XYZ file of N, CA and C in Angstrom:
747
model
N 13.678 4.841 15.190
C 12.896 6.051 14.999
C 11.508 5.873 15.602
N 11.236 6.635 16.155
C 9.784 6.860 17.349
C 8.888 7.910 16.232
N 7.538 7.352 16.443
C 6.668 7.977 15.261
C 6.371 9.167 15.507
N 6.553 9.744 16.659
C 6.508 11.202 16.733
C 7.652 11.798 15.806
N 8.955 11.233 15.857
C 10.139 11.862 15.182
C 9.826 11.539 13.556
N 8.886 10.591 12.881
C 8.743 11.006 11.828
C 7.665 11.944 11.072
N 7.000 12.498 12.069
C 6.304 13.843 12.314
C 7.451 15.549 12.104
N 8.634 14.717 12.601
C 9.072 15.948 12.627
C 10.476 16.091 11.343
N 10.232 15.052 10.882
C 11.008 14.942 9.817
C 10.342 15.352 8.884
N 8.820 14.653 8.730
C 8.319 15.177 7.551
C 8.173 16.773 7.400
N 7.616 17.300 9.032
C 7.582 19.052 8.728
C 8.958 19.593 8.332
N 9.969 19.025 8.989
C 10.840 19.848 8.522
C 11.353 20.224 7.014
N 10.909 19.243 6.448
C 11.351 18.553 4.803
C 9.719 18.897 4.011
N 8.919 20.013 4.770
C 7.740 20.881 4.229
C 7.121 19.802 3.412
N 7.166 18.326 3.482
C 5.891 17.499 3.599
C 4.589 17.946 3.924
N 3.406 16.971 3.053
C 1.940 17.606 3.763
C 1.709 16.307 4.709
N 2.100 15.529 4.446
C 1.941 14.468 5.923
C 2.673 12.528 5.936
N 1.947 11.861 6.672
C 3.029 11.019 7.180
C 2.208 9.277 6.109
N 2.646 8.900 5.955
C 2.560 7.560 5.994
C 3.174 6.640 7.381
N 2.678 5.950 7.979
C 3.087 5.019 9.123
C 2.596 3.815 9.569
N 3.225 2.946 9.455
C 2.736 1.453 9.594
C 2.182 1.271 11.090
N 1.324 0.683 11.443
C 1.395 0.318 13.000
C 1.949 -0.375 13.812
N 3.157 -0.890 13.346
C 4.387 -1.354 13.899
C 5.738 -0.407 13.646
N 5.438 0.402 13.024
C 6.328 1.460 13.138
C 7.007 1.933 14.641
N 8.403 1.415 14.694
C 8.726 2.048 16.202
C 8.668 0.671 17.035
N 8.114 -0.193 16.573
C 8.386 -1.478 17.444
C 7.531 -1.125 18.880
N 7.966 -1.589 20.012
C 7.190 -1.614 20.947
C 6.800 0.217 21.520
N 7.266 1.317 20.970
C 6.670 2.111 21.120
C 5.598 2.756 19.903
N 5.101 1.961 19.372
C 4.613 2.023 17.822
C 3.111 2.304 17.964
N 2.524 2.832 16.987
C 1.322 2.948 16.896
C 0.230 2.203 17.778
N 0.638 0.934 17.557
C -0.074 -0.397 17.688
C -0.023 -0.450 19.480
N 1.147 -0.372 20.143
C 1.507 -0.100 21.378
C 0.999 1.077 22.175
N 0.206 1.792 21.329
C 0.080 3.029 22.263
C -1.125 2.447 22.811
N -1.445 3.861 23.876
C -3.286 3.900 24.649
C -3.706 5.152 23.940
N -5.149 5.293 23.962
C -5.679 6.026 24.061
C -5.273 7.534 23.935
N -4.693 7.909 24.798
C -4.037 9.196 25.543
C -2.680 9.418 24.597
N -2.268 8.572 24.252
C -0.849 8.799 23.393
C -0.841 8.740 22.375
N -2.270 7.940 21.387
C -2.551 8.508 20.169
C -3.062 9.014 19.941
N -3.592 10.001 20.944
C -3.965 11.505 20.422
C -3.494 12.935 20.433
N -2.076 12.258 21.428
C -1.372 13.479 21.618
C -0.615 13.335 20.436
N -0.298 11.643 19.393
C 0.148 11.740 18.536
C -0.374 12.543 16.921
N -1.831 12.392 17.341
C -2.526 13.067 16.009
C -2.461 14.880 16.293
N -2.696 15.001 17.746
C -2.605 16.642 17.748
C -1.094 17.120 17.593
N -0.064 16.484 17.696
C 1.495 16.752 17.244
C 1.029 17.144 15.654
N 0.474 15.837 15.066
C 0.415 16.003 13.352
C -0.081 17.277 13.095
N -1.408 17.675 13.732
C -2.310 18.814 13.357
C -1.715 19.986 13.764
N -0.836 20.215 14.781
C -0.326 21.331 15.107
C 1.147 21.489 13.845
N 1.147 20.736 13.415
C 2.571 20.567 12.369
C 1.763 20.796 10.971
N 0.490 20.877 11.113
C -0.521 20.925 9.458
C -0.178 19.414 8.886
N -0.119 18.219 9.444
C 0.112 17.065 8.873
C -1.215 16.254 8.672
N -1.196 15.729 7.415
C -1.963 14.393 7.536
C -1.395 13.487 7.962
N -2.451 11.973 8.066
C -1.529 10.683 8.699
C -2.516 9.853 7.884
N -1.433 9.096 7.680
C -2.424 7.983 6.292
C -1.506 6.833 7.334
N -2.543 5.511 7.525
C -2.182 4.267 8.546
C -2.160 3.031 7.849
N -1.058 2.599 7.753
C -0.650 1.237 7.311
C -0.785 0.350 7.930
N -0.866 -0.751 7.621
C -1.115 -2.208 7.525
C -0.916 -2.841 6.782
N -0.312 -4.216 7.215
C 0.471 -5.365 6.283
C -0.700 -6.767 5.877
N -1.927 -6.659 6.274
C -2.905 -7.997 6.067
C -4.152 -7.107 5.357
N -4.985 -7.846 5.822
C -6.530 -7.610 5.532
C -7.914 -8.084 6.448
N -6.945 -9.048 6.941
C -7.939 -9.792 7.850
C -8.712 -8.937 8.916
N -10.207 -9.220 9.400
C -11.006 -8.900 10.429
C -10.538 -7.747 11.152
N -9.188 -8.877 12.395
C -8.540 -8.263 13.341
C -7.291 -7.192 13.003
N -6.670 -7.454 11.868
C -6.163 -6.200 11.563
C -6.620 -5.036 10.562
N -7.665 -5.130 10.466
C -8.583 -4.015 9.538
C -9.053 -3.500 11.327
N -9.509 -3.996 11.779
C -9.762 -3.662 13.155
C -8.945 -2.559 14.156
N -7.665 -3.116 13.958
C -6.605 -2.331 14.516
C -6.433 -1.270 13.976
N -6.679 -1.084 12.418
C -5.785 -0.294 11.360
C -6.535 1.224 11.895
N -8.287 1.159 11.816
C -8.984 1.960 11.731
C -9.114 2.460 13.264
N -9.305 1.826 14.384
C -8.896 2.020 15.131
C -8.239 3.209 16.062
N -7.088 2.934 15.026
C -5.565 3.754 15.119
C -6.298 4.665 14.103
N -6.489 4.513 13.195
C -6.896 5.833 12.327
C -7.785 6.567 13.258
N -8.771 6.031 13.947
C -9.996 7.438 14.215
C -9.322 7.910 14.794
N -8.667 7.428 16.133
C -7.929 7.942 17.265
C -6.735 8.575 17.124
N -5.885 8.875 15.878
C -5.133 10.394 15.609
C -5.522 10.686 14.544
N -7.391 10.611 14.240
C -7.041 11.829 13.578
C -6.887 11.587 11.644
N -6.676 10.162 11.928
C -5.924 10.173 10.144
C -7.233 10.031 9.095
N -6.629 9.847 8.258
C -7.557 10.063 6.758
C -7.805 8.681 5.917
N -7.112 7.902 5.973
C -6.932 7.095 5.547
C -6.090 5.586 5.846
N -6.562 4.370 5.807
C -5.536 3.332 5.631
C -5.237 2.307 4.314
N -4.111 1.990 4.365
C -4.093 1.396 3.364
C -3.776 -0.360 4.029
N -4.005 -1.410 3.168
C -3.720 -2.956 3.402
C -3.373 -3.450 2.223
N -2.826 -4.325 2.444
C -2.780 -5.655 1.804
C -3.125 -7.242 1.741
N -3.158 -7.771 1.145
C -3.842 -9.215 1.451
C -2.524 -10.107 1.557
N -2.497 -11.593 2.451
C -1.377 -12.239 2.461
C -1.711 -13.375 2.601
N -2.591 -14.299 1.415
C -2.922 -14.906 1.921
C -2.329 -16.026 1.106
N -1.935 -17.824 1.430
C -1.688 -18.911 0.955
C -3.091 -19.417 0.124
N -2.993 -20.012 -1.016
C -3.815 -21.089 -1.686
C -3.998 -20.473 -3.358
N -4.796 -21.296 -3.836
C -4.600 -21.114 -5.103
C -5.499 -20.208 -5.179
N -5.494 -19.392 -6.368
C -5.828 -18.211 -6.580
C -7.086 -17.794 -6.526
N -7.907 -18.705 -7.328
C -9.283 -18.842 -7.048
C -9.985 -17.993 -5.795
N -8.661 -19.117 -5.028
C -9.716 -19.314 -3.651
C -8.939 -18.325 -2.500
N -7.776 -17.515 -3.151
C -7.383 -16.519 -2.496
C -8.065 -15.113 -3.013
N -8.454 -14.818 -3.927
C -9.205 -13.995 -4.223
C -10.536 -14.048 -3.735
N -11.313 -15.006 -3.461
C -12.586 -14.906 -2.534
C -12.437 -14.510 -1.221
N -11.298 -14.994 -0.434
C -10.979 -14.491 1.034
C -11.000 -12.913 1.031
N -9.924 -12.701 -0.203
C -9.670 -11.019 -0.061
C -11.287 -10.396 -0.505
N -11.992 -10.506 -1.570
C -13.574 -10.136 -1.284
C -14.373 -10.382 -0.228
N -13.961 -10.964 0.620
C -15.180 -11.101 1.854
C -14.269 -10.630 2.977
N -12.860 -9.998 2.937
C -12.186 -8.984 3.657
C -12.751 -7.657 3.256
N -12.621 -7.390 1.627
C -13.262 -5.993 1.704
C -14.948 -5.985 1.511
N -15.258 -6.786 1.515
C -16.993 -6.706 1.802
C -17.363 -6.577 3.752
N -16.203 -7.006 4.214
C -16.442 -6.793 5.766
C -16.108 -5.404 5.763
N -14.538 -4.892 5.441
C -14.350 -3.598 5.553
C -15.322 -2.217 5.551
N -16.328 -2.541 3.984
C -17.823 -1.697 3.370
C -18.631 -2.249 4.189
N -19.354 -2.976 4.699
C -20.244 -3.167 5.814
C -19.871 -2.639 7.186
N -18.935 -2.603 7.618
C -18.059 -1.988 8.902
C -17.886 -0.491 8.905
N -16.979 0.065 7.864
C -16.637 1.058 7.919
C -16.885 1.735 6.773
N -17.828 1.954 5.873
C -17.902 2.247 4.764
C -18.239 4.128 4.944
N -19.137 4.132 6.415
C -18.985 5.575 6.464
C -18.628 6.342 7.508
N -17.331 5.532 8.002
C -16.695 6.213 9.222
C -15.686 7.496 8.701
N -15.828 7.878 7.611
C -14.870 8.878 7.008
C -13.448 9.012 6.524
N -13.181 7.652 6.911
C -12.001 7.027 6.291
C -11.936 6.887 4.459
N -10.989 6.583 4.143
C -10.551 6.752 2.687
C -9.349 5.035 3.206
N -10.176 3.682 1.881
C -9.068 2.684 1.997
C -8.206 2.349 0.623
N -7.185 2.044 0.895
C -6.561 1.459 -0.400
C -5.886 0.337 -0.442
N -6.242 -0.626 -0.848
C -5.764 -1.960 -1.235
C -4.107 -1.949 -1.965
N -3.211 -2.110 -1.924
C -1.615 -2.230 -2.496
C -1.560 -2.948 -3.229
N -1.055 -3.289 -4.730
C -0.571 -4.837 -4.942
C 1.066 -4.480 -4.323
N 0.758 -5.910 -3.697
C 2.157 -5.937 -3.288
C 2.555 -7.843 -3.335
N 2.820 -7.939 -4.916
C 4.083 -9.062 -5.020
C 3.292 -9.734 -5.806
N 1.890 -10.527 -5.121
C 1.655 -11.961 -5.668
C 0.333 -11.293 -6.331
N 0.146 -10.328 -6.181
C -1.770 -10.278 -6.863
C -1.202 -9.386 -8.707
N -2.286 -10.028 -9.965
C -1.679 -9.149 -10.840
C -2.643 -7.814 -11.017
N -2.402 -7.001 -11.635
C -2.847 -5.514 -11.565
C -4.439 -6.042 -12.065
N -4.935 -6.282 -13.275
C -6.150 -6.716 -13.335
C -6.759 -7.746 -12.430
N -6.044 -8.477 -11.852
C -7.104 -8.667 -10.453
C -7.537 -7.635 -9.161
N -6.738 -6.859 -9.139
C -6.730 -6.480 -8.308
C -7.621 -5.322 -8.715
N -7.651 -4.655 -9.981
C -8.176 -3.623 -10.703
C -10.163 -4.300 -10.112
N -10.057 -5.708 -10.560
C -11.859 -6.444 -10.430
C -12.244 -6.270 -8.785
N -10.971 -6.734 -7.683
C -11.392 -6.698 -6.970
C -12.255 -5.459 -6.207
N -11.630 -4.334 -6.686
C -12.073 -2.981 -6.608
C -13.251 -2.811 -6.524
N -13.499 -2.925 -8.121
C -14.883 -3.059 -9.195
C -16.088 -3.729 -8.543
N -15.893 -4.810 -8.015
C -17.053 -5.731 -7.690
C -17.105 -5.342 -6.065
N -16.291 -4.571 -5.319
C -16.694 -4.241 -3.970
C -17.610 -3.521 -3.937
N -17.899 -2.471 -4.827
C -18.789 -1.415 -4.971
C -18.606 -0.589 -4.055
N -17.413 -0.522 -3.420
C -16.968 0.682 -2.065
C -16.580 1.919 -3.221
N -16.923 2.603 -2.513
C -17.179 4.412 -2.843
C -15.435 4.541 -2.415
N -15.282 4.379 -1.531
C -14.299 4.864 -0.556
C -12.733 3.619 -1.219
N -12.904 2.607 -1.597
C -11.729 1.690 -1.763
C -10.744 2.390 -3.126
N -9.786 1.885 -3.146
C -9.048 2.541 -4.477
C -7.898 1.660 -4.083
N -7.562 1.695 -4.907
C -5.609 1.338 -5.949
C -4.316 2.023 -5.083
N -3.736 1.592 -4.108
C -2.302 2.208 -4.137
C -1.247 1.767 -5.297
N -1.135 2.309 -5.622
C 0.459 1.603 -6.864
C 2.036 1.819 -6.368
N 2.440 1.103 -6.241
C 3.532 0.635 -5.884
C 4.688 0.614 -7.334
N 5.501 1.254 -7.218
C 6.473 1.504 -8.266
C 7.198 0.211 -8.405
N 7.490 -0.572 -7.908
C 8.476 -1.673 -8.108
C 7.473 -3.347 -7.693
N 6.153 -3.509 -7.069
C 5.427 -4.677 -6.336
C 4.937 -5.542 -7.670
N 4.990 -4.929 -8.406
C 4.547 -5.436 -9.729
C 4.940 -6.771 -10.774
N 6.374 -6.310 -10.359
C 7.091 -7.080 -10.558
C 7.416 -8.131 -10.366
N 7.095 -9.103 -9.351
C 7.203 -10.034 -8.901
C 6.003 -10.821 -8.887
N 4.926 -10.212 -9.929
C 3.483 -10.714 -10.083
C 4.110 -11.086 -11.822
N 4.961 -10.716 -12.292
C 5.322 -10.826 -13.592
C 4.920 -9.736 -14.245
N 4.407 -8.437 -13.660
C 4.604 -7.555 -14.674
C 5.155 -6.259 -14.476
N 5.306 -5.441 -15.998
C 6.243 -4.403 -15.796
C 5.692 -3.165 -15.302
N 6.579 -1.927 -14.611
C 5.707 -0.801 -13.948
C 4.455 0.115 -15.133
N 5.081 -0.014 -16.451
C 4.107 1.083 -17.086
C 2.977 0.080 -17.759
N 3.349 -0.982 -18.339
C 1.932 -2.268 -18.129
C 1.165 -1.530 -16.615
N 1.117 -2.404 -15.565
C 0.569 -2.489 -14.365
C -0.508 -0.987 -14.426
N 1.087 0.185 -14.630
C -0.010 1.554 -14.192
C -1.377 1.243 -15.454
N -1.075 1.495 -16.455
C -1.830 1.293 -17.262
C -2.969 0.764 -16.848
N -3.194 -0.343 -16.336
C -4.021 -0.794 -16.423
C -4.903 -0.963 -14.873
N -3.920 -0.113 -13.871
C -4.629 0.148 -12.341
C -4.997 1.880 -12.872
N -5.054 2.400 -13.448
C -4.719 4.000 -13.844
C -6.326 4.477 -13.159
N -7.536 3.850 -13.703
C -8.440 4.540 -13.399
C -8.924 4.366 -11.495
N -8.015 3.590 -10.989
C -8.559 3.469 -9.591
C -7.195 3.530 -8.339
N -5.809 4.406 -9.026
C -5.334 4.960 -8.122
C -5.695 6.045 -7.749
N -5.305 6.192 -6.275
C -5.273 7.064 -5.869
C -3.709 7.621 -4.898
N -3.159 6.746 -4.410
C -2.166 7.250 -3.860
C -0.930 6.222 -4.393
N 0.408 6.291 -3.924
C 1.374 6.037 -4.748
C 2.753 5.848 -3.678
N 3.385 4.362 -3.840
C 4.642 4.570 -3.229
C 5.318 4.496 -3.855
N 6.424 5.726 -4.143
C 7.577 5.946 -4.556
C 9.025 4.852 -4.499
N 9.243 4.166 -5.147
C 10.956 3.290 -4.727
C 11.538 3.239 -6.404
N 12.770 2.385 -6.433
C 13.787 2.052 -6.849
C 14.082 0.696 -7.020
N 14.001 0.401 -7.665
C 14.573 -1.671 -7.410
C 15.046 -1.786 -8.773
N 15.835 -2.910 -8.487
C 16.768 -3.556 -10.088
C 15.728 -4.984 -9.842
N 15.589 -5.095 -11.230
C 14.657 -6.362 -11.814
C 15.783 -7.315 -11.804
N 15.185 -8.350 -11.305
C 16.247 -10.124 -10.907
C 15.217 -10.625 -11.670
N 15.994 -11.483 -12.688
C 15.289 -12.386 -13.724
C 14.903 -13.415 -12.941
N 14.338 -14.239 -12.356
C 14.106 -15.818 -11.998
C 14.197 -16.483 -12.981
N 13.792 -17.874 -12.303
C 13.428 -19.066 -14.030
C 11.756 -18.791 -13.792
N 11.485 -18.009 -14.886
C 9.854 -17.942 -15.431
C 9.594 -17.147 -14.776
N 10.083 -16.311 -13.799
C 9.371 -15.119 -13.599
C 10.076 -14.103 -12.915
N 10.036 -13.024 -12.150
C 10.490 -11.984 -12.056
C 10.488 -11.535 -10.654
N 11.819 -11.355 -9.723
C 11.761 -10.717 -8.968
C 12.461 -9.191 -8.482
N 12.741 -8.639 -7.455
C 12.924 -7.292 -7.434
C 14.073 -6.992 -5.919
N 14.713 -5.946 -6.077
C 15.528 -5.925 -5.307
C 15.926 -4.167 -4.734
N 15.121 -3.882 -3.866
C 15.081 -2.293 -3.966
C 16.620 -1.560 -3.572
N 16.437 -0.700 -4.137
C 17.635 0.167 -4.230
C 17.503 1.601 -4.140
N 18.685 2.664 -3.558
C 18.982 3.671 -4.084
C 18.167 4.305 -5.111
N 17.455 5.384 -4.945
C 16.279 5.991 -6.011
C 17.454 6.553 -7.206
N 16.930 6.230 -8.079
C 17.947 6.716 -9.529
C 19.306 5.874 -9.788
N 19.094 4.000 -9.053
C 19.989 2.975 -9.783
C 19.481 2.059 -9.953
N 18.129 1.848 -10.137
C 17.566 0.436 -10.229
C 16.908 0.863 -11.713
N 15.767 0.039 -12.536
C 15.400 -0.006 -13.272
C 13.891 0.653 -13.290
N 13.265 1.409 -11.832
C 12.060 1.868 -12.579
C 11.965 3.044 -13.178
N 11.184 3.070 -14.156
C 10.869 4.233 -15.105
C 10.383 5.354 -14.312
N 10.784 6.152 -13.472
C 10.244 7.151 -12.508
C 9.996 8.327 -13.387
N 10.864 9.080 -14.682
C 10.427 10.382 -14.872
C 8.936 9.470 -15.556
N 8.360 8.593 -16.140
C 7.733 8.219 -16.902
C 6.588 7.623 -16.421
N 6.247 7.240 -15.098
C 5.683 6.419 -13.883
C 4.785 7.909 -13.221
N 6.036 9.000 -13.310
C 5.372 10.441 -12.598
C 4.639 11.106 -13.288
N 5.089 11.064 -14.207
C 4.358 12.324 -15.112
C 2.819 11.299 -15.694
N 2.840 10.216 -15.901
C 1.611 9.489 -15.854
C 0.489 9.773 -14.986
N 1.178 9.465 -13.636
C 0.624 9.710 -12.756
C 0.012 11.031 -12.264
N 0.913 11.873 -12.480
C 0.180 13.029 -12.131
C -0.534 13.961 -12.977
N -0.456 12.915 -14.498
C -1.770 13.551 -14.951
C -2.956 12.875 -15.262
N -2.873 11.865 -14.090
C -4.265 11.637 -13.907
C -5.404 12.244 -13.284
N -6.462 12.245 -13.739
C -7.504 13.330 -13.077
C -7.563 14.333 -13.962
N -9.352 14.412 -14.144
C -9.474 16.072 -14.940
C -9.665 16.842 -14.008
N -10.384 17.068 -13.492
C -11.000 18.829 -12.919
C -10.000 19.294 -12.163
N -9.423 18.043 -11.176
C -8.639 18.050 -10.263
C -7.613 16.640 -9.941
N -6.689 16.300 -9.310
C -6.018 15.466 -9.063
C -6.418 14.254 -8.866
N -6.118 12.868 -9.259
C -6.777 11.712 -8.908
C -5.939 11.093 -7.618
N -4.535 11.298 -7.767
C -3.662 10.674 -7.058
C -3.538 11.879 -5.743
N -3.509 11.375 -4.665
C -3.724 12.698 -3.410
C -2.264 12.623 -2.640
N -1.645 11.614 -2.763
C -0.776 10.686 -1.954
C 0.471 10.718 -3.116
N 1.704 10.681 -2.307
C 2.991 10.290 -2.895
C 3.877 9.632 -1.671
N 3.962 8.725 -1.339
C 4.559 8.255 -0.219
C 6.058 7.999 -0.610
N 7.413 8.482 0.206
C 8.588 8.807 -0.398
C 9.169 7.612 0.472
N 9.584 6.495 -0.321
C 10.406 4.998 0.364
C 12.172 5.135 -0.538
N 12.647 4.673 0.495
C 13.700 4.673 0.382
C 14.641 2.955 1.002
N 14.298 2.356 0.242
C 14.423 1.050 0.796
C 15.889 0.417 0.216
N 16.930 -0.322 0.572
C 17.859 -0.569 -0.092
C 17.832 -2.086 0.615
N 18.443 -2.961 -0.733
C 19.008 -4.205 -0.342
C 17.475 -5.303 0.133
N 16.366 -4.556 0.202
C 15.107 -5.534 0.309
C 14.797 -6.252 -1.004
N 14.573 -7.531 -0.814
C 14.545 -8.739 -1.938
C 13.076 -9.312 -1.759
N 12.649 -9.294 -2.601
C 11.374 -10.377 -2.857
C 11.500 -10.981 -3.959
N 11.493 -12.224 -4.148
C 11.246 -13.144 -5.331
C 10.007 -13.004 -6.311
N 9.943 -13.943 -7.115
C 8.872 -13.994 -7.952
C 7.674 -15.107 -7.613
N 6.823 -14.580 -7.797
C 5.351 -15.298 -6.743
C 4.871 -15.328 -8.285
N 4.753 -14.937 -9.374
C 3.671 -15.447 -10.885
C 4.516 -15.283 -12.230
N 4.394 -16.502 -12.566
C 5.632 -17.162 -13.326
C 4.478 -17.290 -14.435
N 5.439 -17.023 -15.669
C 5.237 -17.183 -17.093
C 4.471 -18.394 -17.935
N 4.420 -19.600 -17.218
C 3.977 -21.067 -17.380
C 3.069 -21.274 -16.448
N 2.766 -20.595 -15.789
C 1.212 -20.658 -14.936
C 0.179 -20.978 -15.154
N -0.810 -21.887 -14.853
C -2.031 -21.948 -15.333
C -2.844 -20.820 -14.900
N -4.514 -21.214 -14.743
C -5.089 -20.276 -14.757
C -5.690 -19.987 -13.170
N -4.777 -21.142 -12.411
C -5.562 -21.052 -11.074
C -3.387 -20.982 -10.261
N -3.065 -20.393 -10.264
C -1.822 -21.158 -9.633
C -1.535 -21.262 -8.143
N -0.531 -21.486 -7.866
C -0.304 -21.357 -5.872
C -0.028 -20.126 -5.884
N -0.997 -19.927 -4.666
C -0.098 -18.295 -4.261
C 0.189 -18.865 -2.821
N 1.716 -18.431 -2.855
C 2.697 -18.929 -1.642
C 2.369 -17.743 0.170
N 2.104 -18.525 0.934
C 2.094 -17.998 2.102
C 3.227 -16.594 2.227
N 3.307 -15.769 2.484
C 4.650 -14.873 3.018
C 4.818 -14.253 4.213
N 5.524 -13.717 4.914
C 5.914 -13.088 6.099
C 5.230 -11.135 5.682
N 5.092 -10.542 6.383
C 4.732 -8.798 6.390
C 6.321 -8.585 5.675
N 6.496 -7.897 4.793
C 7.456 -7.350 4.637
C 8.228 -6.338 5.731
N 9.385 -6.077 6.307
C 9.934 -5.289 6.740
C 10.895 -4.746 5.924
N 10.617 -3.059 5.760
C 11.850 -2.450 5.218
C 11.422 -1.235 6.256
């Protein structure tokens, strides 16, 4: 699938716009284009009434670099990242603060909107501080319906306690795989795995008074993707966090 064609999937299916990784499409992908072709890709979106929210799988320098990049140049609103980094926790949580302290010094008022993911190894209250202590206006919470899990905790724990700093939301399915001491996940078919979705939604979308907190619903459909358990039950207070590959689904 070529990222123009998921432009035209989403209009057809009266979506308000796209989520897209920058490897989306492989060598004709975001990341691959020039100039000239990601903007004929953002004026496709705008002539379709689409937003484009831009993914990324790290945090680092050079791909916060790329991410935004690609954002000014069609057009989009937002990116979201994640952190991937090896060592003990401590000292993986300082890397990811002096990723988003580069991000707020860089881009804090290029008009972008960022959101940090947990995805696997970080737990929801860290990730809730890391927020907190950036002092970015602009940073927030993606929540991930099933990433939680494999940090050792469960989806309505996690929301709970990311609640005041989401803002957008990926939708999935996964059956919970017990490990020894901790918990991993196995996505599936929406309506056969174990997350609490009528209960996850209606949370969610009544967050926010005046108006909506959550802006974003990103619709994944992932089957047969496996991640293990990265934070185990007998953990101290500093543990390994294991190197990993970008997820592909």
């Amino acid at each position: 699938m070529l990222p123009a064609d998921l432009l035209d999937i989403a209009s057809e299916n009266n979506l308000r716009g796209v989520k897209i990784h920058v490897l989306d499409g492989e060598r004709f992908s975001l990341g691959n284009m020039d100039d000239k072709e990601l903007s004929a890709f953002g004026d496709k979106a705008r002539r379709l009434n689409l937003d484009i929210h831009i993914e990324t799988s790290a945090s680092d320098k050079a791909s916060i670099d790329e991410a935004v990049a690609i954002a000014l140049k069609t057009g989009a609103s937002s990116v979201r990242f994640y952190p991937r980094y090896e060592g003990n926790l401590r000292d993986v949580l300082s890397i990811i603060a002096n990723d988003i302290a580069y991000v707020r010094e860089t881009y804090q008022d290029c008009g972008l909107t960022f959101t940090i993911e947990q995805h696997e190894d970080l737990k929801s209250y860290e990730l809730v501080s890391l927020v907190k202590e950036s002092e970015m206006e602009s940073l927030s919470l993606l929540f991930d319906f099933a990433n939680m899990i494999n940090a050792n905790e469960h989806p309505i724990d996690a929301l709970k306690t990311m609640a005041p700093h989401i803002t957008q939301v990926h939708i999935k399915d996964a059956l919970i795989v017990k490990e020894q001491g901790g918990l991993g996940h196995k996505a599936c078919i929406s309506g056969q795995g174990d997350m609490p979705f009528k209960a996850l939604l209606t949370h969610l979308i009544c967050l926010g008074d005046d108006e909506p907190q959550v802006t974003a619903y990103g619709l994944e459909e992932e089957v047969d993707y496996y991640a293990p358990a990265f934070r185990f039950e007998d953990e101290d207070d500093n543990p390994w966090i294991p190197y990993r590959q970008m997820s592909e689904t």
